[in-house]
Each structure stands twice: as structure tokens, then as C-alpha cells.
PDB file of C-alpha atoms in Angstrom:
ATOM      1  CA  ASN A   1     106.437  77.884  19.324  1.00  0.00           C
ATOM      2  CA  ALA A   2     105.322  81.535  19.568  1.00  0.00           C
ATOM      3  CA  GLY A   3     101.869  80.607  18.472  1.00  0.00           C
ATOM      4  CA  VAL A   4      99.866  83.743  17.073  1.00  0.00           C
ATOM      5  CA  THR A   5     101.590  87.028  17.403  1.00  0.00           C
ATOM      6  CA  GLN A   6     100.268  90.363  16.465  1.00  0.00           C
ATOM      7  CA  THR A   7     101.817  93.755  16.081  1.00  0.00           C
ATOM      8  CA  PRO A   8     101.334  96.550  17.280  1.00  0.00           C
ATOM      9  CA  LYS A   9      99.743  95.920  20.576  1.00  0.00           C
ATOM     10  CA  PHE A  10      98.379  99.479  20.732  1.00  0.00           C
ATOM     11  CA  ARG A  11      97.855 102.327  18.148  1.00  0.00           C
ATOM     12  CA  ILE A  12      96.162 105.724  17.904  1.00  0.00           C
ATOM     13  CA  LEU A  13      95.018 106.866  14.507  1.00  0.00           C
ATOM     14  CA  LYS A  14      93.665 110.005  13.331  1.00  0.00           C
ATOM     15  CA  ILE A  15      90.435 110.042  11.230  1.00  0.00           C
ATOM     16  CA  GLY A  16      91.328 109.327   7.574  1.00  0.00           C
ATOM     17  CA  GLN A  17      94.814 107.747   8.316  1.00  0.00           C
ATOM     18  CA  SER A  18      95.636 104.193   7.148  1.00  0.00           C
ATOM     19  CA  MET A  19      97.482 101.338   8.985  1.00  0.00           C
ATOM     20  CA  THR A  20      98.203  97.849   8.659  1.00  0.00           C
ATOM     21  CA  LEU A  21      97.707  95.417  11.502  1.00  0.00           C
ATOM     22  CA  GLN A  22     100.409  92.440  11.335  1.00  0.00           C
ATOM     23  CA  CYS A  23      99.481  88.945  12.345  1.00  0.00           C
ATOM     24  CA  ALA A  24     101.953  85.915  12.127  1.00  0.00           C
ATOM     25  CA  GLN A  25     101.414  82.270  13.092  1.00  0.00           C
ATOM     26  CA  ASP A  26     104.045  79.460  13.383  1.00  0.00           C
ATOM     27  CA  MET A  27     101.809  76.447  13.872  1.00  0.00           C
ATOM     28  CA  ASN A  28     101.463  75.713   9.878  1.00  0.00           C
ATOM     29  CA  HIS A  29      97.764  76.401  10.384  1.00  0.00           C
ATOM     30  CA  ASN A  30      96.047  76.656   6.949  1.00  0.00           C
ATOM     31  CA  TYR A  31      93.101  78.779   8.301  1.00  0.00           C
ATOM     32  CA  MET A  32      93.708  82.438   9.629  1.00  0.00           C
ATOM     33  CA  TYR A  33      90.935  84.871  10.920  1.00  0.00           C
ATOM     34  CA  TRP A  34      90.518  88.667  11.883  1.00  0.00           C
ATOM     35  CA  TYR A  35      87.942  89.446  14.557  1.00  0.00           C
ATOM     36  CA  ARG A  36      86.965  92.706  16.220  1.00  0.00           C
ATOM     37  CA  GLN A  37      85.757  92.916  19.751  1.00  0.00           C
ATOM     38  CA  ASP A  38      83.968  96.032  21.022  1.00  0.00           C
ATOM     39  CA  PRO A  39      83.479  96.561  24.893  1.00  0.00           C
ATOM     40  CA  GLY A  40      81.150  94.077  26.300  1.00  0.00           C
ATOM     41  CA  MET A  41      80.491  92.374  23.101  1.00  0.00           C
ATOM     42  CA  GLY A  42      81.286  89.259  21.457  1.00  0.00           C
ATOM     43  CA  LEU A  43      83.822  88.594  18.639  1.00  0.00           C
ATOM     44  CA  LYS A  44      82.656  89.590  15.033  1.00  0.00           C
ATOM     45  CA  LEU A  45      84.625  88.023  12.205  1.00  0.00           C
ATOM     46  CA  ILE A  46      85.988  90.530   9.663  1.00  0.00           C
ATOM     47  CA  TYR A  47      87.913  88.373   7.252  1.00  0.00           C
ATOM     48  CA  TYR A  48      89.236  84.939   7.037  1.00  0.00           C
ATOM     49  CA  SER A  49      91.493  82.801   4.673  1.00  0.00           C
ATOM     50  CA  VAL A  50      91.612  79.137   4.186  1.00  0.00           C
ATOM     51  CA  GLY A  51      95.184  79.261   2.579  1.00  0.00           C
ATOM     52  CA  ALA A  52      97.700  81.292   0.828  1.00  0.00           C
ATOM     53  CA  GLY A  53      96.132  83.385  -1.822  1.00  0.00           C
ATOM     54  CA  ILE A  54      92.313  82.604  -0.698  1.00  0.00           C
ATOM     55  CA  THR A  55      90.544  85.303   1.407  1.00  0.00           C
ATOM     56  CA  ASP A  56      86.880  85.747   2.282  1.00  0.00           C
ATOM     57  CA  LYS A  57      84.612  88.308   3.859  1.00  0.00           C
ATOM     58  CA  GLY A  58      83.148  87.761   7.298  1.00  0.00           C
ATOM     59  CA  GLU A  59      80.280  89.583   9.037  1.00  0.00           C
ATOM     60  CA  VAL A  60      81.850  92.978   9.133  1.00  0.00           C
ATOM     61  CA  PRO A  61      84.309  93.635   6.450  1.00  0.00           C
ATOM     62  CA  ASN A  62      83.508  97.239   5.382  1.00  0.00           C
ATOM     63  CA  GLY A  63      86.512  99.458   5.616  1.00  0.00           C
ATOM     64  CA  TYR A  64      89.116  96.577   5.856  1.00  0.00           C
ATOM     65  CA  ASN A  65      91.041  94.649   3.257  1.00  0.00           C
ATOM     66  CA  VAL A  66      93.272  91.579   3.846  1.00  0.00           C
ATOM     67  CA  SER A  67      95.886  89.729   1.856  1.00  0.00           C
ATOM     68  CA  ARG A  68      97.687  86.258   2.414  1.00  0.00           C
ATOM     69  CA  SER A  69     100.914  85.823   0.384  1.00  0.00           C
ATOM     70  CA  THR A  70     102.123  83.142   2.794  1.00  0.00           C
ATOM     71  CA  THR A  71     100.875  80.385   5.089  1.00  0.00           C
ATOM     72  CA  GLU A  72     102.362  82.123   8.112  1.00  0.00           C
ATOM     73  CA  ASP A  73     101.141  85.854   7.596  1.00  0.00           C
ATOM     74  CA  PHE A  74      97.713  87.632   7.278  1.00  0.00           C
ATOM     75  CA  PRO A  75      97.872  91.361   7.553  1.00  0.00           C
ATOM     76  CA  LEU A  76      94.705  93.515   8.046  1.00  0.00           C
ATOM     77  CA  ARG A  77      94.683  96.820   6.325  1.00  0.00           C
ATOM     78  CA  LEU A  78      92.586  99.818   7.630  1.00  0.00           C
ATOM     79  CA  GLU A  79      92.010 102.384   4.898  1.00  0.00           C
ATOM     80  CA  LEU A  80      90.664 105.816   5.833  1.00  0.00           C
ATOM     81  CA  ALA A  81      90.108 105.003   9.564  1.00  0.00           C
ATOM     82  CA  ALA A  82      86.828 106.127  11.083  1.00  0.00           C
ATOM     83  CA  PRO A  83      85.814 106.361  14.827  1.00  0.00           C
ATOM     84  CA  SER A  84      83.694 103.333  14.353  1.00  0.00           C
ATOM     85  CA  GLN A  85      86.819 101.189  13.755  1.00  0.00           C
ATOM     86  CA  THR A  86      87.886 102.076  17.313  1.00  0.00           C
ATOM     87  CA  SER A  87      88.005  98.336  18.864  1.00  0.00           C
ATOM     88  CA  VAL A  88      90.354  95.455  19.952  1.00  0.00           C
ATOM     89  CA  TYR A  89      91.374  93.502  16.948  1.00  0.00           C
ATOM     90  CA  PHE A  90      92.263  89.741  17.393  1.00  0.00           C
ATOM     91  CA  CYS A  91      93.861  87.516  14.782  1.00  0.00           C
ATOM     92  CA  ALA A  92      93.280  83.731  15.174  1.00  0.00           C
ATOM     93  CA  SER A  93      94.486  80.547  13.293  1.00  0.00           C
ATOM     94  CA  SER A  94      93.378  77.011  13.102  1.00  0.00           C
ATOM     95  CA  TYR A  95      93.982  73.757  11.293  1.00  0.00           C
ATOM     96  CA  SER A  96      91.333  72.338   9.117  1.00  0.00           C
ATOM     97  CA  GLY A  97      91.555  68.942   7.566  1.00  0.00           C
ATOM     98  CA  LEU A  98      89.287  66.293   6.196  1.00  0.00           C
ATOM     99  CA  ALA A  99      87.354  65.982   9.556  1.00  0.00           C
ATOM    100  CA  GLY A 100      86.654  69.753   9.504  1.00  0.00           C
ATOM    101  CA  ALA A 101      87.944  72.649  11.509  1.00  0.00           C
ATOM    102  CA  TYR A 102      89.789  72.433  14.760  1.00  0.00           C
ATOM    103  CA  GLU A 103      89.984  74.943  17.516  1.00  0.00           C
ATOM    104  CA  GLN A 104      91.117  78.526  16.782  1.00  0.00           C
ATOM    105  CA  TYR A 105      94.207  79.837  18.588  1.00  0.00           C
ATOM    106  CA  PHE A 106      94.168  83.685  19.263  1.00  0.00           C
ATOM    107  CA  GLY A 107      96.708  86.323  19.300  1.00  0.00           C
ATOM    108  CA  PRO A 108      97.012  88.942  22.144  1.00  0.00           C
ATOM    109  CA  GLY A 109      95.242  91.715  20.300  1.00  0.00           C
ATOM    110  CA  THR A 110      95.739  95.069  18.950  1.00  0.00           C
ATOM    111  CA  ARG A 111      93.967  97.726  20.570  1.00  0.00           C
ATOM    112  CA  LEU A 112      93.106 100.679  18.163  1.00  0.00           C
ATOM    113  CA  THR A 113      91.669 103.916  18.871  1.00  0.00           C
ATOM    114  CA  VAL A 114      90.543 106.396  15.987  1.00  0.00           C
ATOM    115  CA  THR A 115      90.197 109.997  17.010  1.00  0.00           C
TER     116      THR A 115
ATOM    117  CA  GLU B   1      71.397  82.653  10.557  1.00  0.00           C
ATOM    118  CA  ASP B   2      73.130  81.033  13.465  1.00  0.00           C
ATOM    119  CA  GLN B   3      72.210  82.644  16.972  1.00  0.00           C
ATOM    120  CA  VAL B   4      74.173  82.068  19.963  1.00  0.00           C
ATOM    121  CA  THR B   5      73.184  83.194  23.470  1.00  0.00           C
ATOM    122  CA  GLN B   6      75.072  83.039  26.626  1.00  0.00           C
ATOM    123  CA  SER B   7      73.650  83.407  30.039  1.00  0.00           C
ATOM    124  CA  PRO B   8      73.947  84.786  32.647  1.00  0.00           C
ATOM    125  CA  GLU B   9      75.712  87.889  31.072  1.00  0.00           C
ATOM    126  CA  ALA B  10      77.539  88.414  34.332  1.00  0.00           C
ATOM    127  CA  LEU B  11      77.903  86.171  37.445  1.00  0.00           C
ATOM    128  CA  ARG B  12      79.486  86.881  40.713  1.00  0.00           C
ATOM    129  CA  LEU B  13      80.247  83.980  43.165  1.00  0.00           C
ATOM    130  CA  GLN B  14      81.977  83.589  46.362  1.00  0.00           C
ATOM    131  CA  GLU B  15      85.087  81.304  46.605  1.00  0.00           C
ATOM    132  CA  GLY B  16      83.958  77.582  46.853  1.00  0.00           C
ATOM    133  CA  GLU B  17      80.154  78.640  45.497  1.00  0.00           C
ATOM    134  CA  SER B  18      79.618  76.290  42.433  1.00  0.00           C
ATOM    135  CA  SER B  19      77.491  77.241  39.497  1.00  0.00           C
ATOM    136  CA  SER B  20      76.794  76.800  35.850  1.00  0.00           C
ATOM    137  CA  LEU B  21      77.174  78.967  32.649  1.00  0.00           C
ATOM    138  CA  ASN B  22      74.836  78.266  29.711  1.00  0.00           C
ATOM    139  CA  CYS B  23      75.338  78.467  25.977  1.00  0.00           C
ATOM    140  CA  SER B  24      72.261  77.916  23.917  1.00  0.00           C
ATOM    141  CA  TYR B  25      72.225  78.129  20.063  1.00  0.00           C
ATOM    142  CA  THR B  26      70.123  77.981  16.960  1.00  0.00           C
ATOM    143  CA  VAL B  27      72.249  76.365  14.211  1.00  0.00           C
ATOM    144  CA  SER B  28      71.880  74.134  11.561  1.00  0.00           C
ATOM    145  CA  GLY B  29      74.184  70.983  11.359  1.00  0.00           C
ATOM    146  CA  LEU B  30      75.871  71.233  14.683  1.00  0.00           C
ATOM    147  CA  ARG B  31      79.241  69.262  14.586  1.00  0.00           C
ATOM    148  CA  GLY B  32      80.704  70.400  17.741  1.00  0.00           C
ATOM    149  CA  LEU B  33      81.034  73.376  20.170  1.00  0.00           C
ATOM    150  CA  PHE B  34      84.114  75.191  21.472  1.00  0.00           C
ATOM    151  CA  TRP B  35      84.506  76.883  25.020  1.00  0.00           C
ATOM    152  CA  TYR B  36      87.035  79.596  25.545  1.00  0.00           C
ATOM    153  CA  ARG B  37      88.017  81.673  28.546  1.00  0.00           C
ATOM    154  CA  GLN B  38      89.151  85.410  27.962  1.00  0.00           C
ATOM    155  CA  ASP B  39      91.149  87.510  30.565  1.00  0.00           C
ATOM    156  CA  PRO B  40      90.800  91.242  30.499  1.00  0.00           C
ATOM    157  CA  GLY B  41      93.134  92.663  27.708  1.00  0.00           C
ATOM    158  CA  LYS B  42      93.998  89.211  26.294  1.00  0.00           C
ATOM    159  CA  GLY B  43      92.923  87.057  23.468  1.00  0.00           C
ATOM    160  CA  PRO B  44      90.636  84.072  24.265  1.00  0.00           C
ATOM    161  CA  GLU B  45      92.309  80.952  25.282  1.00  0.00           C
ATOM    162  CA  PHE B  46      90.962  77.560  24.124  1.00  0.00           C
ATOM    163  CA  LEU B  47      89.578  75.436  26.752  1.00  0.00           C
ATOM    164  CA  PHE B  48      87.473  72.558  25.363  1.00  0.00           C
ATOM    165  CA  THR B  49      85.891  70.975  22.210  1.00  0.00           C
ATOM    166  CA  LEU B  50      82.713  69.000  22.645  1.00  0.00           C
ATOM    167  CA  TYR B  51      81.694  66.919  19.398  1.00  0.00           C
ATOM    168  CA  SER B  52      78.380  65.201  20.457  1.00  0.00           C
ATOM    169  CA  ALA B  53      75.350  65.290  22.736  1.00  0.00           C
ATOM    170  CA  GLY B  54      76.100  63.557  25.956  1.00  0.00           C
ATOM    171  CA  GLU B  55      79.799  64.348  25.649  1.00  0.00           C
ATOM    172  CA  GLU B  56      81.680  65.664  28.782  1.00  0.00           C
ATOM    173  CA  LYS B  57      85.103  67.304  29.080  1.00  0.00           C
ATOM    174  CA  GLU B  58      86.771  68.432  32.392  1.00  0.00           C
ATOM    175  CA  LYS B  59      89.748  70.497  33.228  1.00  0.00           C
ATOM    176  CA  GLU B  60      90.488  71.306  36.781  1.00  0.00           C
ATOM    177  CA  ARG B  61      87.408  72.887  38.232  1.00  0.00           C
ATOM    178  CA  LEU B  62      85.585  73.190  34.982  1.00  0.00           C
ATOM    179  CA  LYS B  63      83.406  70.573  33.254  1.00  0.00           C
ATOM    180  CA  ALA B  64      81.680  71.270  29.994  1.00  0.00           C
ATOM    181  CA  THR B  65      78.610  69.328  28.777  1.00  0.00           C
ATOM    182  CA  LEU B  66      76.655  69.275  25.375  1.00  0.00           C
ATOM    183  CA  THR B  67      73.154  68.601  24.347  1.00  0.00           C
ATOM    184  CA  LYS B  68      71.449  69.110  21.102  1.00  0.00           C
ATOM    185  CA  LYS B  69      70.314  72.613  21.965  1.00  0.00           C
ATOM    186  CA  GLU B  70      72.721  73.983  24.515  1.00  0.00           C
ATOM    187  CA  SER B  71      76.034  73.429  26.220  1.00  0.00           C
ATOM    188  CA  PHE B  72      76.887  73.895  30.033  1.00  0.00           C
ATOM    189  CA  LEU B  73      80.165  74.985  31.697  1.00  0.00           C
ATOM    190  CA  HIS B  74      80.041  73.846  35.396  1.00  0.00           C
ATOM    191  CA  ILE B  75      82.323  75.433  37.775  1.00  0.00           C
ATOM    192  CA  THR B  76      83.066  73.397  40.938  1.00  0.00           C
ATOM    193  CA  ALA B  77      84.388  75.407  44.106  1.00  0.00           C
ATOM    194  CA  PRO B  78      85.694  78.135  41.984  1.00  0.00           C
ATOM    195  CA  LYS B  79      88.794  80.051  42.991  1.00  0.00           C
ATOM    196  CA  PRO B  80      89.451  83.988  42.409  1.00  0.00           C
ATOM    197  CA  GLU B  81      91.834  82.874  39.333  1.00  0.00           C
ATOM    198  CA  ASP B  82      88.770  81.427  37.672  1.00  0.00           C
ATOM    199  CA  SER B  83      87.445  84.974  37.136  1.00  0.00           C
ATOM    200  CA  ALA B  84      87.430  85.754  33.471  1.00  0.00           C
ATOM    201  CA  THR B  85      84.883  85.832  30.564  1.00  0.00           C
ATOM    202  CA  TYR B  86      83.754  82.616  29.148  1.00  0.00           C
ATOM    203  CA  LEU B  87      82.941  82.309  25.551  1.00  0.00           C
ATOM    204  CA  CYS B  88      81.182  79.585  23.540  1.00  0.00           C
ATOM    205  CA  ALA B  89      81.066  78.987  19.838  1.00  0.00           C
ATOM    206  CA  PRO B  90      79.137  76.331  18.007  1.00  0.00           C
ATOM    207  CA  TYR B  91      80.855  74.640  15.072  1.00  0.00           C
ATOM    208  CA  THR B  92      78.614  73.769  12.067  1.00  0.00           C
ATOM    209  CA  GLY B  93      81.393  72.865   9.412  1.00  0.00           C
ATOM    210  CA  ARG B  94      81.054  76.278   7.819  1.00  0.00           C
ATOM    211  CA  ARG B  95      84.338  78.104   7.575  1.00  0.00           C
ATOM    212  CA  ALA B  96      83.475  80.751  10.324  1.00  0.00           C
ATOM    213  CA  LEU B  97      82.393  80.498  13.785  1.00  0.00           C
ATOM    214  CA  THR B  98      79.752  82.534  15.546  1.00  0.00           C
ATOM    215  CA  PHE B  99      80.799  83.460  18.888  1.00  0.00           C
ATOM    216  CA  GLY B 100      78.428  84.089  22.051  1.00  0.00           C
ATOM    217  CA  SER B 101      78.754  87.445  23.841  1.00  0.00           C
ATOM    218  CA  GLY B 102      80.090  85.653  26.702  1.00  0.00           C
ATOM    219  CA  THR B 103      79.642  85.397  30.637  1.00  0.00           C
ATOM    220  CA  ARG B 104      81.563  87.618  32.851  1.00  0.00           C
ATOM    221  CA  LEU B 105      82.398  85.515  35.864  1.00  0.00           C
ATOM    222  CA  GLN B 106      83.842  87.179  39.075  1.00  0.00           C
ATOM    223  CA  VAL B 107      84.963  85.094  42.144  1.00  0.00           C
ATOM    224  CA  GLN B 108      85.344  86.923  45.286  1.00  0.00           C
ATOM    225  CA  PRO B 109      87.535  85.505  47.958  1.00  0.00           C
TER     226      PRO B 109
END
């Protein structure tokens, strides 16, 4: 199993440009998440999904959009990039059953710079 | 609103010098707690899940414990390869986790 994969690893955007960060998991997890991590700070939840076709906002959703058309993929869209979106972005996935949610597994991250 | 505080923010140890990291939280309906390790430039790596007060889990030189208000990550005789940031996240049954800001551990040879 590859686990959680993210592309690209690095990206530099100009202010106002748009891009999509890709995330895929091959563990058949129903839950998927997007976090951002600023230097020296904790992880902040942007969006999450509990299954295909279902998404919900996290703590810091402004400036981002998501979709989940399949169990495996959960892309994050940045529209009109701003310097405040310079960060490292992590995708994660977990299984959730009747007993509740289980541990999240993280991808390697995408380092994004907006200038 | 859930609050999670990790202390200390940074810790420097000599190789072999044991210590503990703290994760304290104010949440309603605690159902468990996750510990993660994060190396520079990488995603967090899952270490432990603790489900109830009094529970302990061990992995190599790490031992995690849980009370009703806090969790500890004890590091016994650490080695330089234990250097990383350690993150905790209490689980309340809600769909989103709140992560602490982490403790940056540096173990010097």
C-alpha cells in the first residue's frame, strides 16, 4: 500500500493564481482531511469529508474548496492565491466505524509559497 | 471550544537523559487521545491511541499515559534519532481533531 499520497511536493504561485493540490489514499478509508501547518504552529483543519459526495468545513476554510467524487481522492482547490496561504498542506485519512474514528494517516505534504 | 496545550514547547536532552512531555486539554466527552511524531519536512506519523484514564502504551523508548485531564509521553534513555516534534490530539467523537502545537524534542549525542 502506498498509503496517502500528495502531489505536488512543492509549488510557487503568484498572487491571484489558482491551483489544485491532489491527495489520494489506497486504504479504503471513508474519512479524509486537509490541514495546513504554518511554521512552529499546530495543524489547522481546512476541510474534511466523511465519504464520497460529502464534505464539511473545518477551522480555516476561507479561500479553499474541496470535492470528493470517489473514496480514494480528495483534491483541495485554491482560488485566487494570497500570501496568507503560504504554508505546508497535509492530507490525511482515517477509518470510522460504529466505535468511532480511528487514527489518521498523513501524506508527506505539499509546501506552497505564494509571492 | 476544545483546547489543547502541549508543554514544554521545546526540550533539549542529552542522549540517555529521560524526560516527559505533557499534553493537557479541555474538551467535552473525551473518548481517546492520539500521539504523533513529526520529523522536519514530513507528515505526522501515528504513534499511539489511548482510550481510557490509566491506560499505558509503549513503543521502544516511548511510553504514553492518560489521565482525565492530561497525557504524558515519557521518553526513557533517548537517542538522537528520537529527535522530532511530538503532537497530541484528544478525540471526542466529533469528526475533526484538535491538535496541540507540539513539543520539539532535540536529543544531543
